[in-house]
mmCIF file with all atom_site columns, C-alpha atoms in Angstrom:
data_model
loop_
_atom_site.group_PDB
_atom_site.id
_atom_site.type_symbol
_atom_site.label_atom_id
_atom_site.label_alt_id
_atom_site.label_comp_id
_atom_site.label_asym_id
_atom_site.label_entity_id
_atom_site.label_seq_id
_atom_site.pdbx_PDB_ins_code
_atom_site.Cartn_x
_atom_site.Cartn_y
_atom_site.Cartn_z
_atom_site.occupancy
_atom_site.B_iso_or_equiv
_atom_site.pdbx_formal_charge
_atom_site.auth_seq_id
_atom_site.auth_comp_id
_atom_site.auth_asym_id
_atom_site.auth_atom_id
_atom_site.pdbx_PDB_model_num
ATOM 1   C CA . MET A 1 1   ? -37.653 47.249 -7.274  1.00 0.00 ? 165 MET A CA 1
ATOM 2   C CA . ALA A 1 2   ? -39.822 44.091 -7.538  1.00 0.00 ? 166 ALA A CA 1
ATOM 3   C CA . PRO A 1 3   ? -41.999 44.051 -10.630 1.00 0.00 ? 167 PRO A CA 1
ATOM 4   C CA . PRO A 1 4   ? -45.492 44.891 -10.250 1.00 0.00 ? 168 PRO A CA 1
ATOM 5   C CA . LEU A 1 5   ? -47.908 41.639 -9.347  1.00 0.00 ? 169 LEU A CA 1
ATOM 6   C CA . ARG A 1 6   ? -49.793 40.306 -12.249 1.00 0.00 ? 170 ARG A CA 1
ATOM 7   C CA . THR A 1 7   ? -53.330 39.364 -11.700 1.00 0.00 ? 171 THR A CA 1
ATOM 8   C CA . HIS A 1 8   ? -55.555 37.889 -14.182 1.00 0.00 ? 172 HIS A CA 1
ATOM 9   C CA . PRO A 1 9   ? -59.387 37.841 -13.926 1.00 0.00 ? 173 PRO A CA 1
ATOM 10  C CA . MET A 1 10  ? -60.674 34.224 -13.847 1.00 0.00 ? 174 MET A CA 1
ATOM 11  C CA . SER A 1 11  ? -63.235 33.465 -15.928 1.00 0.00 ? 175 SER A CA 1
ATOM 12  C CA . TYR A 1 12  ? -64.551 30.114 -14.125 1.00 0.00 ? 176 TYR A CA 1
ATOM 13  C CA . THR A 1 13  ? -68.204 29.852 -13.130 1.00 0.00 ? 177 THR A CA 1
ATOM 14  C CA . ALA A 1 14  ? -68.856 26.775 -11.087 1.00 0.00 ? 178 ALA A CA 1
ATOM 15  C CA . GLN A 1 15  ? -71.025 24.285 -12.589 1.00 0.00 ? 179 GLN A CA 1
ATOM 16  C CA . ARG A 1 16  ? -72.578 20.909 -11.751 1.00 0.00 ? 180 ARG A CA 1
ATOM 17  C CA . TYR A 1 17  ? -71.615 18.099 -13.515 1.00 0.00 ? 181 TYR A CA 1
ATOM 18  C CA . ASP A 1 18  ? -73.998 14.833 -13.601 1.00 0.00 ? 182 ASP A CA 1
ATOM 19  C CA . PHE A 1 19  ? -71.764 12.977 -15.819 1.00 0.00 ? 183 PHE A CA 1
ATOM 20  C CA . HIS A 1 20  ? -74.849 11.297 -17.593 1.00 0.00 ? 184 HIS A CA 1
ATOM 21  C CA . ASP A 1 21  ? -73.540 12.806 -21.129 1.00 0.00 ? 185 ASP A CA 1
ATOM 22  C CA . LYS A 1 22  ? -69.594 12.255 -20.556 1.00 0.00 ? 186 LYS A CA 1
ATOM 23  C CA . PRO A 1 23  ? -68.841 13.590 -23.841 1.00 0.00 ? 187 PRO A CA 1
ATOM 24  C CA . GLY A 1 24  ? -70.756 17.217 -22.973 1.00 0.00 ? 188 GLY A CA 1
ATOM 25  C CA . ASP A 1 25  ? -69.802 17.078 -19.722 1.00 0.00 ? 189 ASP A CA 1
ATOM 26  C CA . TYR A 1 26  ? -66.017 16.737 -20.299 1.00 0.00 ? 190 TYR A CA 1
ATOM 27  C CA . ALA A 1 27  ? -66.274 19.580 -22.897 1.00 0.00 ? 191 ALA A CA 1
ATOM 28  C CA . ARG A 1 28  ? -68.072 21.846 -20.317 1.00 0.00 ? 192 ARG A CA 1
ATOM 29  C CA . LEU A 1 29  ? -65.143 20.780 -17.870 1.00 0.00 ? 193 LEU A CA 1
ATOM 30  C CA . ALA A 1 30  ? -62.442 21.511 -20.301 1.00 0.00 ? 194 ALA A CA 1
ATOM 31  C CA . GLN A 1 31  ? -64.398 25.121 -21.142 1.00 0.00 ? 195 GLN A CA 1
ATOM 32  C CA . ASP A 1 32  ? -64.037 25.727 -17.200 1.00 0.00 ? 196 ASP A CA 1
ATOM 33  C CA . LEU A 1 33  ? -60.531 24.971 -17.242 1.00 0.00 ? 197 LEU A CA 1
ATOM 34  C CA . SER A 1 34  ? -59.444 26.911 -19.903 1.00 0.00 ? 198 SER A CA 1
ATOM 35  C CA . GLY A 1 35  ? -61.271 29.835 -18.256 1.00 0.00 ? 199 GLY A CA 1
ATOM 36  C CA . LEU A 1 36  ? -59.114 29.047 -15.201 1.00 0.00 ? 200 LEU A CA 1
ATOM 37  C CA . LEU A 1 37  ? -55.835 28.458 -17.241 1.00 0.00 ? 201 LEU A CA 1
ATOM 38  C CA . ALA A 1 38  ? -56.524 31.847 -19.060 1.00 0.00 ? 202 ALA A CA 1
ATOM 39  C CA . GLY A 1 39  ? -53.302 34.291 -19.000 1.00 0.00 ? 203 GLY A CA 1
ATOM 40  C CA . GLU A 1 40  ? -51.376 32.065 -16.295 1.00 0.00 ? 204 GLU A CA 1
ATOM 41  C CA . SER A 1 41  ? -48.532 29.914 -17.800 1.00 0.00 ? 205 SER A CA 1
ATOM 42  C CA . ASP A 1 42  ? -47.235 28.708 -14.358 1.00 0.00 ? 206 ASP A CA 1
ATOM 43  C CA . ARG A 1 43  ? -47.348 24.953 -14.412 1.00 0.00 ? 207 ARG A CA 1
ATOM 44  C CA . ILE A 1 44  ? -47.625 24.487 -10.540 1.00 0.00 ? 208 ILE A CA 1
ATOM 45  C CA . ALA A 1 45  ? -50.166 26.937 -10.381 1.00 0.00 ? 209 ALA A CA 1
ATOM 46  C CA . ASN A 1 46  ? -52.389 25.580 -13.353 1.00 0.00 ? 210 ASN A CA 1
ATOM 47  C CA . ALA A 1 47  ? -52.167 22.169 -12.079 1.00 0.00 ? 211 ALA A CA 1
ATOM 48  C CA . ALA A 1 48  ? -53.405 22.930 -8.807  1.00 0.00 ? 212 ALA A CA 1
ATOM 49  C CA . ASN A 1 49  ? -56.353 24.747 -10.291 1.00 0.00 ? 213 ASN A CA 1
ATOM 50  C CA . ALA A 1 50  ? -57.031 21.902 -12.384 1.00 0.00 ? 214 ALA A CA 1
ATOM 51  C CA . ALA A 1 51  ? -56.718 19.176 -9.851  1.00 0.00 ? 215 ALA A CA 1
ATOM 52  C CA . ALA A 1 52  ? -59.108 21.324 -7.718  1.00 0.00 ? 216 ALA A CA 1
ATOM 53  C CA . LEU A 1 53  ? -61.310 21.362 -10.670 1.00 0.00 ? 217 LEU A CA 1
ATOM 54  C CA . ILE A 1 54  ? -61.409 17.441 -11.508 1.00 0.00 ? 218 ILE A CA 1
ATOM 55  C CA . PHE A 1 55  ? -62.214 16.726 -8.020  1.00 0.00 ? 219 PHE A CA 1
ATOM 56  C CA . ALA A 1 56  ? -65.045 18.687 -7.632  1.00 0.00 ? 220 ALA A CA 1
ATOM 57  C CA . ALA A 1 57  ? -66.360 17.888 -10.843 1.00 0.00 ? 221 ALA A CA 1
ATOM 58  C CA . LEU A 1 58  ? -66.111 13.944 -11.299 1.00 0.00 ? 222 LEU A CA 1
ATOM 59  C CA . PRO A 1 59  ? -68.497 11.916 -9.258  1.00 0.00 ? 223 PRO A CA 1
ATOM 60  C CA . GLY A 1 60  ? -66.990 8.803  -7.585  1.00 0.00 ? 224 GLY A CA 1
ATOM 61  C CA . ILE A 1 61  ? -63.458 9.852  -7.113  1.00 0.00 ? 225 ILE A CA 1
ATOM 62  C CA . ASN A 1 62  ? -61.371 9.824  -4.359  1.00 0.00 ? 226 ASN A CA 1
ATOM 63  C CA . TRP A 1 63  ? -57.970 11.250 -5.479  1.00 0.00 ? 227 TRP A CA 1
ATOM 64  C CA . ALA A 1 64  ? -57.110 13.619 -8.432  1.00 0.00 ? 228 ALA A CA 1
ATOM 65  C CA . GLY A 1 65  ? -53.741 15.050 -9.196  1.00 0.00 ? 229 GLY A CA 1
ATOM 66  C CA . PHE A 1 66  ? -50.463 15.341 -11.012 1.00 0.00 ? 230 PHE A CA 1
ATOM 67  C CA . TYR A 1 67  ? -47.045 13.926 -10.901 1.00 0.00 ? 231 TYR A CA 1
ATOM 68  C CA . PHE A 1 68  ? -44.064 15.637 -12.742 1.00 0.00 ? 232 PHE A CA 1
ATOM 69  C CA . LEU A 1 69  ? -40.865 13.781 -14.204 1.00 0.00 ? 233 LEU A CA 1
ATOM 70  C CA . ARG A 1 70  ? -37.865 14.478 -12.181 1.00 0.00 ? 234 ARG A CA 1
ATOM 71  C CA . GLY A 1 71  ? -34.907 12.505 -13.832 1.00 0.00 ? 235 GLY A CA 1
ATOM 72  C CA . THR A 1 72  ? -36.111 9.099  -13.668 1.00 0.00 ? 236 THR A CA 1
ATOM 73  C CA . GLU A 1 73  ? -38.877 9.135  -11.439 1.00 0.00 ? 237 GLU A CA 1
ATOM 74  C CA . LEU A 1 74  ? -42.042 10.916 -11.024 1.00 0.00 ? 238 LEU A CA 1
ATOM 75  C CA . VAL A 1 75  ? -42.495 13.147 -8.124  1.00 0.00 ? 239 VAL A CA 1
ATOM 76  C CA . LEU A 1 76  ? -46.194 14.228 -6.415  1.00 0.00 ? 240 LEU A CA 1
ATOM 77  C CA . GLY A 1 77  ? -47.437 17.664 -7.692  1.00 0.00 ? 241 GLY A CA 1
ATOM 78  C CA . PRO A 1 78  ? -50.414 19.185 -6.726  1.00 0.00 ? 242 PRO A CA 1
ATOM 79  C CA . PHE A 1 79  ? -53.436 17.269 -5.990  1.00 0.00 ? 243 PHE A CA 1
ATOM 80  C CA . GLN A 1 80  ? -56.837 16.598 -4.114  1.00 0.00 ? 244 GLN A CA 1
ATOM 81  C CA . GLY A 1 81  ? -57.692 13.823 -1.907  1.00 0.00 ? 245 GLY A CA 1
ATOM 82  C CA . LYS A 1 82  ? -55.665 11.988 0.896   1.00 0.00 ? 246 LYS A CA 1
ATOM 83  C CA . PRO A 1 83  ? -51.925 12.349 1.020   1.00 0.00 ? 247 PRO A CA 1
ATOM 84  C CA . ALA A 1 84  ? -49.983 10.129 -1.697  1.00 0.00 ? 248 ALA A CA 1
ATOM 85  C CA . CYS A 1 85  ? -46.985 8.530  -2.624  1.00 0.00 ? 249 CYS A CA 1
ATOM 86  C CA . VAL A 1 86  ? -44.457 10.940 -2.996  1.00 0.00 ? 250 VAL A CA 1
ATOM 87  C CA . ARG A 1 87  ? -41.922 9.579  -5.464  1.00 0.00 ? 251 ARG A CA 1
ATOM 88  C CA . ILE A 1 88  ? -42.754 6.883  -8.035  1.00 0.00 ? 252 ILE A CA 1
ATOM 89  C CA . GLY A 1 89  ? -40.015 5.614  -10.650 1.00 0.00 ? 253 GLY A CA 1
ATOM 90  C CA . LEU A 1 90  ? -40.845 4.827  -14.291 1.00 0.00 ? 254 LEU A CA 1
ATOM 91  C CA . GLY A 1 91  ? -42.258 1.664  -15.081 1.00 0.00 ? 255 GLY A CA 1
ATOM 92  C CA . GLN A 1 92  ? -43.314 1.255  -11.287 1.00 0.00 ? 256 GLN A CA 1
ATOM 93  C CA . GLY A 1 93  ? -47.376 0.991  -10.696 1.00 0.00 ? 257 GLY A CA 1
ATOM 94  C CA . VAL A 1 94  ? -49.966 2.376  -12.907 1.00 0.00 ? 258 VAL A CA 1
ATOM 95  C CA . CYS A 1 95  ? -48.489 6.052  -13.080 1.00 0.00 ? 259 CYS A CA 1
ATOM 96  C CA . GLY A 1 96  ? -45.022 4.831  -13.634 1.00 0.00 ? 260 GLY A CA 1
ATOM 97  C CA . ALA A 1 97  ? -46.460 2.595  -16.371 1.00 0.00 ? 261 ALA A CA 1
ATOM 98  C CA . ALA A 1 98  ? -48.333 5.206  -18.124 1.00 0.00 ? 262 ALA A CA 1
ATOM 99  C CA . ALA A 1 99  ? -45.470 7.403  -18.044 1.00 0.00 ? 263 ALA A CA 1
ATOM 100 C CA . ALA A 1 100 ? -42.927 4.622  -19.441 1.00 0.00 ? 264 ALA A CA 1
ATOM 101 C CA . GLN A 1 101 ? -45.289 3.755  -22.129 1.00 0.00 ? 265 GLN A CA 1
ATOM 102 C CA . ARG A 1 102 ? -46.602 7.579  -23.059 1.00 0.00 ? 266 ARG A CA 1
ATOM 103 C CA . ARG A 1 103 ? -50.087 6.172  -23.017 1.00 0.00 ? 267 ARG A CA 1
ATOM 104 C CA . THR A 1 104 ? -53.265 6.210  -21.143 1.00 0.00 ? 268 THR A CA 1
ATOM 105 C CA . LEU A 1 105 ? -53.988 3.745  -19.059 1.00 0.00 ? 269 LEU A CA 1
ATOM 106 C CA . VAL A 1 106 ? -57.315 2.716  -17.405 1.00 0.00 ? 270 VAL A CA 1
ATOM 107 C CA . VAL A 1 107 ? -57.368 0.153  -15.005 1.00 0.00 ? 271 VAL A CA 1
ATOM 108 C CA . PRO A 1 108 ? -60.791 -1.168 -13.723 1.00 0.00 ? 272 PRO A CA 1
ATOM 109 C CA . ASP A 1 109 ? -59.289 -3.194 -10.546 1.00 0.00 ? 273 ASP A CA 1
ATOM 110 C CA . VAL A 1 110 ? -55.973 -1.850 -9.449  1.00 0.00 ? 274 VAL A CA 1
ATOM 111 C CA . GLN A 1 111 ? -55.900 -4.917 -7.053  1.00 0.00 ? 275 GLN A CA 1
ATOM 112 C CA . LYS A 1 112 ? -55.227 -6.903 -10.402 1.00 0.00 ? 276 LYS A CA 1
ATOM 113 C CA . PHE A 1 113 ? -52.474 -4.460 -11.958 1.00 0.00 ? 277 PHE A CA 1
ATOM 114 C CA . PRO A 1 114 ? -49.080 -6.053 -11.675 1.00 0.00 ? 278 PRO A CA 1
ATOM 115 C CA . GLY A 1 115 ? -46.913 -3.930 -9.224  1.00 0.00 ? 279 GLY A CA 1
ATOM 116 C CA . HIS A 1 116 ? -49.790 -1.510 -8.128  1.00 0.00 ? 280 HIS A CA 1
ATOM 117 C CA . ILE A 1 117 ? -48.752 0.833  -5.679  1.00 0.00 ? 281 ILE A CA 1
ATOM 118 C CA . THR A 1 118 ? -51.192 1.438  -2.793  1.00 0.00 ? 282 THR A CA 1
ATOM 119 C CA . CYS A 1 119 ? -51.548 4.987  -1.562  1.00 0.00 ? 283 CYS A CA 1
ATOM 120 C CA . ASP A 1 120 ? -55.161 4.817  -0.544  1.00 0.00 ? 284 ASP A CA 1
ATOM 121 C CA . VAL A 1 121 ? -56.274 1.304  0.344   1.00 0.00 ? 285 VAL A CA 1
ATOM 122 C CA . ALA A 1 122 ? -59.875 2.639  -0.775  1.00 0.00 ? 286 ALA A CA 1
ATOM 123 C CA . SER A 1 123 ? -58.773 2.818  -4.223  1.00 0.00 ? 287 SER A CA 1
ATOM 124 C CA . ARG A 1 124 ? -60.081 0.386  -6.738  1.00 0.00 ? 288 ARG A CA 1
ATOM 125 C CA . ALA A 1 125 ? -60.075 1.928  -10.152 1.00 0.00 ? 289 ALA A CA 1
ATOM 126 C CA . GLU A 1 126 ? -57.478 4.321  -11.628 1.00 0.00 ? 290 GLU A CA 1
ATOM 127 C CA . ILE A 1 127 ? -56.808 6.211  -14.814 1.00 0.00 ? 291 ILE A CA 1
ATOM 128 C CA . VAL A 1 128 ? -53.476 7.796  -15.669 1.00 0.00 ? 292 VAL A CA 1
ATOM 129 C CA . VAL A 1 129 ? -52.835 10.280 -18.561 1.00 0.00 ? 293 VAL A CA 1
ATOM 130 C CA . PRO A 1 130 ? -49.271 11.071 -19.859 1.00 0.00 ? 294 PRO A CA 1
ATOM 131 C CA . LEU A 1 131 ? -48.549 14.565 -20.092 1.00 0.00 ? 295 LEU A CA 1
ATOM 132 C CA . LEU A 1 132 ? -46.639 15.002 -23.335 1.00 0.00 ? 296 LEU A CA 1
ATOM 133 C CA . GLU A 1 133 ? -45.121 18.429 -24.385 1.00 0.00 ? 297 GLU A CA 1
ATOM 134 C CA . GLY A 1 134 ? -44.009 17.890 -27.948 1.00 0.00 ? 298 GLY A CA 1
ATOM 135 C CA . GLY A 1 135 ? -43.363 14.176 -27.560 1.00 0.00 ? 299 GLY A CA 1
ATOM 136 C CA . THR A 1 136 ? -41.455 14.752 -24.158 1.00 0.00 ? 300 THR A CA 1
ATOM 137 C CA . LEU A 1 137 ? -43.077 13.592 -20.920 1.00 0.00 ? 301 LEU A CA 1
ATOM 138 C CA . ILE A 1 138 ? -43.320 15.949 -18.318 1.00 0.00 ? 302 ILE A CA 1
ATOM 139 C CA . GLY A 1 139 ? -45.491 13.974 -15.747 1.00 0.00 ? 303 GLY A CA 1
ATOM 140 C CA . VAL A 1 140 ? -48.945 12.161 -15.407 1.00 0.00 ? 304 VAL A CA 1
ATOM 141 C CA . LEU A 1 141 ? -52.633 13.241 -14.604 1.00 0.00 ? 305 LEU A CA 1
ATOM 142 C CA . ASP A 1 142 ? -53.702 10.592 -12.116 1.00 0.00 ? 306 ASP A CA 1
ATOM 143 C CA . VAL A 1 143 ? -57.015 9.877  -11.058 1.00 0.00 ? 307 VAL A CA 1
ATOM 144 C CA . ASP A 1 144 ? -58.484 7.424  -8.458  1.00 0.00 ? 308 ASP A CA 1
ATOM 145 C CA . SER A 1 145 ? -62.066 5.970  -7.513  1.00 0.00 ? 309 SER A CA 1
ATOM 146 C CA . PRO A 1 146 ? -62.942 3.837  -4.791  1.00 0.00 ? 310 PRO A CA 1
ATOM 147 C CA . VAL A 1 147 ? -65.464 2.038  -7.293  1.00 0.00 ? 311 VAL A CA 1
ATOM 148 C CA . ALA A 1 148 ? -64.200 -0.590 -9.772  1.00 0.00 ? 312 ALA A CA 1
ATOM 149 C CA . GLY A 1 149 ? -64.818 -0.227 -12.806 1.00 0.00 ? 313 GLY A CA 1
ATOM 150 C CA . ARG A 1 150 ? -65.294 3.718  -12.582 1.00 0.00 ? 314 ARG A CA 1
ATOM 151 C CA . PHE A 1 151 ? -63.374 4.479  -15.610 1.00 0.00 ? 315 PHE A CA 1
ATOM 152 C CA . ASP A 1 152 ? -63.982 3.906  -19.355 1.00 0.00 ? 316 ASP A CA 1
ATOM 153 C CA . GLU A 1 153 ? -62.966 5.343  -22.738 1.00 0.00 ? 317 GLU A CA 1
ATOM 154 C CA . ALA A 1 154 ? -65.192 8.591  -22.520 1.00 0.00 ? 318 ALA A CA 1
ATOM 155 C CA . ASP A 1 155 ? -63.187 9.109  -19.368 1.00 0.00 ? 319 ASP A CA 1
ATOM 156 C CA . ALA A 1 156 ? -60.119 8.666  -21.232 1.00 0.00 ? 320 ALA A CA 1
ATOM 157 C CA . ARG A 1 157 ? -60.648 10.870 -23.777 1.00 0.00 ? 321 ARG A CA 1
ATOM 158 C CA . GLY A 1 158 ? -61.936 13.542 -21.722 1.00 0.00 ? 322 GLY A CA 1
ATOM 159 C CA . LEU A 1 159 ? -58.932 13.653 -19.335 1.00 0.00 ? 323 LEU A CA 1
ATOM 160 C CA . GLU A 1 160 ? -56.673 13.532 -22.235 1.00 0.00 ? 324 GLU A CA 1
ATOM 161 C CA . ALA A 1 161 ? -58.155 16.935 -23.402 1.00 0.00 ? 325 ALA A CA 1
ATOM 162 C CA . VAL A 1 162 ? -58.031 18.243 -19.845 1.00 0.00 ? 326 VAL A CA 1
ATOM 163 C CA . ALA A 1 163 ? -54.247 17.231 -19.923 1.00 0.00 ? 327 ALA A CA 1
ATOM 164 C CA . THR A 1 164 ? -53.660 18.764 -23.475 1.00 0.00 ? 328 THR A CA 1
ATOM 165 C CA . LEU A 1 165 ? -55.035 22.265 -22.104 1.00 0.00 ? 329 LEU A CA 1
ATOM 166 C CA . LEU A 1 166 ? -52.699 22.040 -19.093 1.00 0.00 ? 330 LEU A CA 1
ATOM 167 C CA . VAL A 1 167 ? -49.544 21.179 -21.108 1.00 0.00 ? 331 VAL A CA 1
ATOM 168 C CA . SER A 1 168 ? -50.341 23.687 -23.622 1.00 0.00 ? 332 SER A CA 1
ATOM 169 C CA . ALA A 1 169 ? -51.321 26.687 -20.996 1.00 0.00 ? 333 ALA A CA 1
ATOM 170 C CA . SER A 1 170 ? -48.224 25.789 -19.306 1.00 0.00 ? 334 SER A CA 1
ATOM 171 C CA . ALA A 1 171 ? -45.723 25.491 -21.990 1.00 0.00 ? 335 ALA A CA 1
ATOM 172 C CA . ALA A 1 172 ? -44.868 29.012 -22.464 1.00 0.00 ? 336 ALA A CA 1
ATOM 173 C CA . ARG A 1 173 ? -42.807 28.800 -18.974 1.00 0.00 ? 337 ARG A CA 1
ATOM 174 C CA . PRO A 1 174 ? -42.040 25.731 -17.227 1.00 0.00 ? 338 PRO A CA 1
ATOM 175 C CA . ALA A 1 175 ? -42.090 25.074 -13.213 1.00 0.00 ? 339 ALA A CA 1
ATOM 176 C CA . ARG A 1 176 ? -39.339 26.540 -11.568 1.00 0.00 ? 340 ARG A CA 1
#
């Protein structure tokens, strides 16, 4: 007999973000994400909801999603936007560099980033946040924009908080 299905009430209420006050808006975004993640530990389900929330909330972006570490490469996970590169080697492109360095990379103009991997030719700026679980790399959060210089340190801090929430919610049970 199959176990009963578990359902969790979502405590998410759609908000409009203007991002004129990035720290405040990112704090509200993190609160909304906490509601979406409440009671769920499946990493893929949580990444899917996080990608959708980020894509809907952040102005001026054209891609938001996750890559998860599988062996020596990052493999595409849940995302919002145009189809993307499926596998990225550690150290390759912005995602691979952020993963290898285990630090957030804010790239104002991807055309000037050595080794940039073009998935969407419209993308001009990119921010990549490593997902670290107890110091172990599990993947990256990647957000792209068609606007050069779109991301700054406030975006880095806000998206790092989002990444931390995702990792914490999913730490109880890894993706299968």
